[in-house]
């Protein structure tokens, strides 16, 4: 059997496994015969895939009826997305008020596969919005949101997350991992991050950490704008508002400052 045939078989198995989950989600309970019929495969094939899903806790068997329902591991997987939705829902009223108070763009970002993933954005009605960051993944080492997100990790965690090479975007981009570690430690100590001209020249951003009930940094909230308008005085004002806003969002998510 060729590598391509093995890969094709693997993809087919994944497709069938997802279809089985969808069948069970739709029906609530489904037996092997029913699942095999919908898939158009032999019962032994359906049984083998269901057994794998059961071993991972994605489905479980009803002991009385012998049929399968979705397992508790589905909740664990869904929980990761639900947590992000919670952040957006709890933060949105605050981000809108912040946008108007600062006159700049407010973003919510989370750590995602070695980058900062932007979940939500609010812009002031007075400012001209030049870029929509929602859904985009931004480098951690060159952004204030990124450095805040890294501040929740250990030194080893930071190294593992950013890797050995830090791409340069402007003359001001930090490209040394030891220097980045120093900056991240300062962010952890101060409770905010200020970045000027590191991702692109002319862009200034300040960020603060959002925490969960355990005190872990799970998101970052930032205010960003063109450097000529987002002056030092405005940044200082925005920083104070952001730190308080981050604490308010964290409280809504169950965090209590000691």
Coordinates of C-alpha atoms in Angstrom, one line a residue, residues 20-21 58 71 80 88 130 138 143 152 161 163 172 187 190 192 194 201 204 208 214 217 236-237 249:
X20 CA -20.8 9.3 13.4
X21 CA -20.6 12.1 15.9
X58 CA -16.2 11.1 22.7
X71 CA -19.5 11.4 25.7
X80 CA -12.2 25.6 24.9
X88 CA -16.0 38.1 24.1
X130 CA -8.2 51.2 9.0
X138 CA -0.4 38.3 15.1
X143 CA 2.8 43.1 19.9
X152 CA 1.3 34.2 31.8
X161 CA 6.0 29.1 22.3
X163 CA 10.7 29.4 19.1
X172 CA 12.4 48.3 16.6
X187 CA 5.1 43.0 31.8
X190 CA 3.9 45.8 35.9
X192 CA 0.7 46.0 31.3
X194 CA 3.5 49.1 25.8
X201 CA 6.2 51.7 12.1
X204 CA 1.4 52.2 19.2
X208 CA -3.4 44.5 30.0
X214 CA -7.6 30.6 38.8
X217 CA -3.7 34.9 31.9
X236 CA -0.9 56.8 30.0
X237 CA -4.6 57.5 30.3
X249 CA -13.6 41.5 32.8

